[in-house]
Every structure is written in C-alpha cells, then in structure tokens.
C-alpha cells in the first residue's frame, strides 16, 4: 500500500497531518484500503511511506493486529512518484504476486471482485480504474 503522498491539493489540512491520517467519515482515511485488502483475503500488507510522519502511522496502526492484518513498513523517502515507490517496495515483497493499493483510495464496493478476477485468470498484471463521478 502506498501512503507517501504529500496531499498538496488539500492545502493547509496536510501541512501538519499526512492526508492518509485525516478523518474520512469516522476513521482515518488509510483504514478503508487496509480493510478492503483484508476483506479480499490479503492480510500481509507492506505500507510504503515517504518522508513525512512515519511515527504517526506506526502509532496509529502498529503491526495491524487491531485491523486483523499483518503490517510491515517500508520507507522509500522522498516522493518520486508511484512507479518509484512500487519498485522500491518490490524488493521487500520478493517474487510473490502482490496487489498495490493507494492508501488514499476508497472503493465503496470493496476490491474482492478484482482480486478474484486476478487470481482466476492467473494474470501477470491488472490495473483497476474507476470513472470519476461528475
């Protein structure tokens, strides 16, 4: 899971708090993708962080036990984009297939159908896009 973005479009809200830790409804934004992965059967999650607030992420999420997952942490440092963050974290994942979920994305209907399709088709890569509501 990538959680290293600055959230600059949110302006002053993210000058003090990382966007992934901001409340969305009644819980921090990052809870939603973690729960989506868990509900899709993915419980070993590496959270890749940039240079901002790694201590607050760990303070909030710890090892993931409270959310029913096993969290580990990867620090990729300076924000250089999604491809860089994935490649940097990939070394920690080994040769196993993996899902990459952005830590600030919420799929209201979950991601189970995407994970099931990926597994059923023995895919090498799958990109999920969602139309932006007008």
mmCIF file of C-alpha atoms in Angstrom:
data_model
loop_
_atom_site.group_PDB
_atom_site.id
_atom_site.type_symbol
_atom_site.label_atom_id
_atom_site.label_comp_id
_atom_site.label_asym_id
_atom_site.label_seq_id
_atom_site.Cartn_x
_atom_site.Cartn_y
_atom_site.Cartn_z
ATOM 1 C CA UNK A 1 0.000 0.000 0.000
ATOM 2 C CA UNK A 2 1.380 3.369 -0.980
ATOM 3 C CA UNK A 3 0.985 6.128 1.598
ATOM 4 C CA UNK A 4 3.753 8.548 0.768
ATOM 5 C CA UNK A 5 1.964 11.392 -0.999
ATOM 6 C CA UNK A 6 2.064 14.930 0.319
ATOM 7 C CA UNK A 7 -1.599 15.812 -0.200
ATOM 8 C CA UNK A 8 -0.736 19.253 -1.541
ATOM 9 C CA UNK A 9 -4.150 19.656 -3.183
ATOM 10 C CA UNK A 10 -5.677 19.597 0.298
ATOM 11 C CA UNK A 11 -3.806 22.776 1.174
ATOM 12 C CA UNK A 12 -3.391 23.666 4.835
ATOM 13 C CA UNK A 13 -5.088 20.449 6.021
ATOM 14 C CA UNK A 14 -1.948 18.470 5.205
ATOM 15 C CA UNK A 15 0.659 20.903 6.469
ATOM 16 C CA UNK A 16 0.529 19.244 9.877
ATOM 17 C CA UNK A 17 -1.131 15.852 9.280
ATOM 18 C CA UNK A 18 -0.488 13.388 6.445
ATOM 19 C CA UNK A 19 -3.558 13.035 4.201
ATOM 20 C CA UNK A 20 -3.787 9.287 4.872
ATOM 21 C CA UNK A 21 -4.269 10.016 8.575
ATOM 22 C CA UNK A 22 -7.026 12.594 8.100
ATOM 23 C CA UNK A 23 -10.536 11.532 9.127
ATOM 24 C CA UNK A 24 -12.862 10.251 6.438
ATOM 25 C CA UNK A 25 -16.315 9.672 7.862
ATOM 26 C CA UNK A 26 -15.461 8.339 11.336
ATOM 27 C CA UNK A 27 -11.992 6.865 10.913
ATOM 28 C CA UNK A 28 -8.626 7.689 9.363
ATOM 29 C CA UNK A 29 -8.622 7.507 5.561
ATOM 30 C CA UNK A 30 -5.973 4.769 5.499
ATOM 31 C CA UNK A 31 -8.265 2.343 7.357
ATOM 32 C CA UNK A 32 -10.500 1.945 4.289
ATOM 33 C CA UNK A 33 -7.914 0.451 1.915
ATOM 34 C CA UNK A 34 -6.488 -1.736 4.692
ATOM 35 C CA UNK A 35 -9.943 -3.165 5.402
ATOM 36 C CA UNK A 36 -10.595 -3.568 1.652
ATOM 37 C CA UNK A 37 -7.412 -5.623 1.286
ATOM 38 C CA UNK A 38 -8.268 -7.672 4.375
ATOM 39 C CA UNK A 39 -11.797 -8.368 3.160
ATOM 40 C CA UNK A 40 -10.343 -9.528 -0.179
ATOM 41 C CA UNK A 41 -8.168 -12.060 1.662
ATOM 42 C CA UNK A 42 -4.938 -10.056 1.611
ATOM 43 C CA UNK A 43 -3.719 -9.842 5.185
ATOM 44 C CA UNK A 44 0.054 -9.400 4.807
ATOM 45 C CA UNK A 45 0.417 -5.732 3.934
ATOM 46 C CA UNK A 46 3.521 -3.620 3.403
ATOM 47 C CA UNK A 47 2.870 0.085 3.827
ATOM 48 C CA UNK A 48 5.311 2.175 1.826
ATOM 49 C CA UNK A 49 5.855 5.603 3.331
ATOM 50 C CA UNK A 50 7.599 8.721 2.163
ATOM 51 C CA UNK A 51 9.457 11.207 4.261
ATOM 52 C CA UNK A 52 6.503 12.502 6.300
ATOM 53 C CA UNK A 53 5.353 11.249 9.701
ATOM 54 C CA UNK A 54 6.304 7.553 9.742
ATOM 55 C CA UNK A 55 5.996 7.625 13.533
ATOM 56 C CA UNK A 56 2.353 8.697 13.431
ATOM 57 C CA UNK A 57 1.484 5.878 11.018
ATOM 58 C CA UNK A 58 3.107 3.331 13.295
ATOM 59 C CA UNK A 59 1.473 4.867 16.371
ATOM 60 C CA UNK A 60 -1.956 4.578 14.729
ATOM 61 C CA UNK A 61 -1.596 1.193 13.018
ATOM 62 C CA UNK A 62 1.196 -0.668 14.824
ATOM 63 C CA UNK A 63 1.525 -4.189 13.496
ATOM 64 C CA UNK A 64 -2.052 -4.184 12.164
ATOM 65 C CA UNK A 65 -3.436 -6.624 14.726
ATOM 66 C CA UNK A 66 -6.367 -4.347 15.640
ATOM 67 C CA UNK A 67 -7.496 -4.372 11.991
ATOM 68 C CA UNK A 68 -6.922 -8.094 11.511
ATOM 69 C CA UNK A 69 -3.863 -7.772 9.261
ATOM 70 C CA UNK A 70 -0.090 -8.146 9.487
ATOM 71 C CA UNK A 71 1.566 -4.829 8.705
ATOM 72 C CA UNK A 72 5.182 -4.232 7.866
ATOM 73 C CA UNK A 73 6.759 -0.967 6.890
ATOM 74 C CA UNK A 74 8.883 0.288 4.017
ATOM 75 C CA UNK A 75 10.357 3.774 3.796
ATOM 76 C CA UNK A 76 11.063 4.997 0.275
ATOM 77 C CA UNK A 77 11.981 8.522 1.346
ATOM 78 C CA UNK A 78 11.470 11.467 -0.970
ATOM 79 C CA UNK A 79 8.320 11.357 -3.091
ATOM 80 C CA UNK A 80 9.337 10.415 -6.637
ATOM 81 C CA UNK A 81 6.037 9.050 -7.895
ATOM 82 C CA UNK A 82 4.034 5.846 -7.808
ATOM 83 C CA UNK A 83 6.329 3.786 -10.054
ATOM 84 C CA UNK A 84 9.357 4.591 -7.895
ATOM 85 C CA UNK A 85 7.505 3.716 -4.690
ATOM 86 C CA UNK A 86 6.292 0.383 -6.109
ATOM 87 C CA UNK A 87 9.757 -0.546 -7.367
ATOM 88 C CA UNK A 88 11.330 0.420 -4.061
ATOM 89 C CA UNK A 89 8.827 -1.641 -2.042
ATOM 90 C CA UNK A 90 9.004 -4.541 -4.509
ATOM 91 C CA UNK A 91 12.399 -5.540 -3.122
ATOM 92 C CA UNK A 92 10.726 -6.176 0.223
ATOM 93 C CA UNK A 93 7.995 -8.321 -1.355
ATOM 94 C CA UNK A 94 10.229 -10.841 -3.093
ATOM 95 C CA UNK A 95 8.906 -12.773 -6.086
ATOM 96 C CA UNK A 96 5.361 -13.264 -4.797
ATOM 97 C CA UNK A 97 2.390 -11.762 -6.654
ATOM 98 C CA UNK A 98 1.188 -8.595 -4.965
ATOM 99 C CA UNK A 99 -1.568 -6.018 -5.045
ATOM 100 C CA UNK A 100 -0.756 -2.335 -4.921
ATOM 101 C CA UNK A 101 -3.485 -0.238 -3.329
ATOM 102 C CA UNK A 102 -3.183 3.502 -2.944
ATOM 103 C CA UNK A 103 -3.619 4.479 0.678
ATOM 104 C CA UNK A 104 -5.986 7.327 -0.120
ATOM 105 C CA UNK A 105 -8.389 5.415 -2.382
ATOM 106 C CA UNK A 106 -11.737 4.096 -1.224
ATOM 107 C CA UNK A 107 -13.674 1.507 -3.234
ATOM 108 C CA UNK A 108 -17.184 1.610 -1.805
ATOM 109 C CA UNK A 109 -17.965 -1.889 -3.102
ATOM 110 C CA UNK A 110 -14.651 -3.369 -1.976
ATOM 111 C CA UNK A 111 -11.963 -4.971 -4.122
ATOM 112 C CA UNK A 112 -12.850 -8.656 -3.752
ATOM 113 C CA UNK A 113 -14.104 -8.946 -7.343
ATOM 114 C CA UNK A 114 -10.844 -7.522 -8.683
ATOM 115 C CA UNK A 115 -8.689 -9.856 -6.607
ATOM 116 C CA UNK A 116 -10.849 -12.843 -7.585
ATOM 117 C CA UNK A 117 -10.571 -11.959 -11.293
ATOM 118 C CA UNK A 118 -6.807 -11.559 -10.996
ATOM 119 C CA UNK A 119 -6.446 -14.968 -9.361
ATOM 120 C CA UNK A 120 -8.929 -16.732 -11.652
ATOM 121 C CA UNK A 121 -7.187 -15.502 -14.797
ATOM 122 C CA UNK A 122 -3.686 -16.165 -13.426
ATOM 123 C CA UNK A 123 -2.863 -12.622 -14.508
ATOM 124 C CA UNK A 124 0.568 -11.037 -14.538
ATOM 125 C CA UNK A 125 -0.795 -7.544 -14.082
ATOM 126 C CA UNK A 126 -4.170 -5.920 -13.570
ATOM 127 C CA UNK A 127 -4.923 -2.221 -13.355
ATOM 128 C CA UNK A 128 -8.230 -1.093 -11.875
ATOM 129 C CA UNK A 129 -9.581 2.297 -12.869
ATOM 130 C CA UNK A 130 -12.751 3.973 -11.789
ATOM 131 C CA UNK A 131 -14.513 6.794 -13.560
ATOM 132 C CA UNK A 132 -14.573 9.999 -11.622
ATOM 133 C CA UNK A 133 -18.192 10.936 -10.813
ATOM 134 C CA UNK A 134 -19.359 14.141 -12.457
#
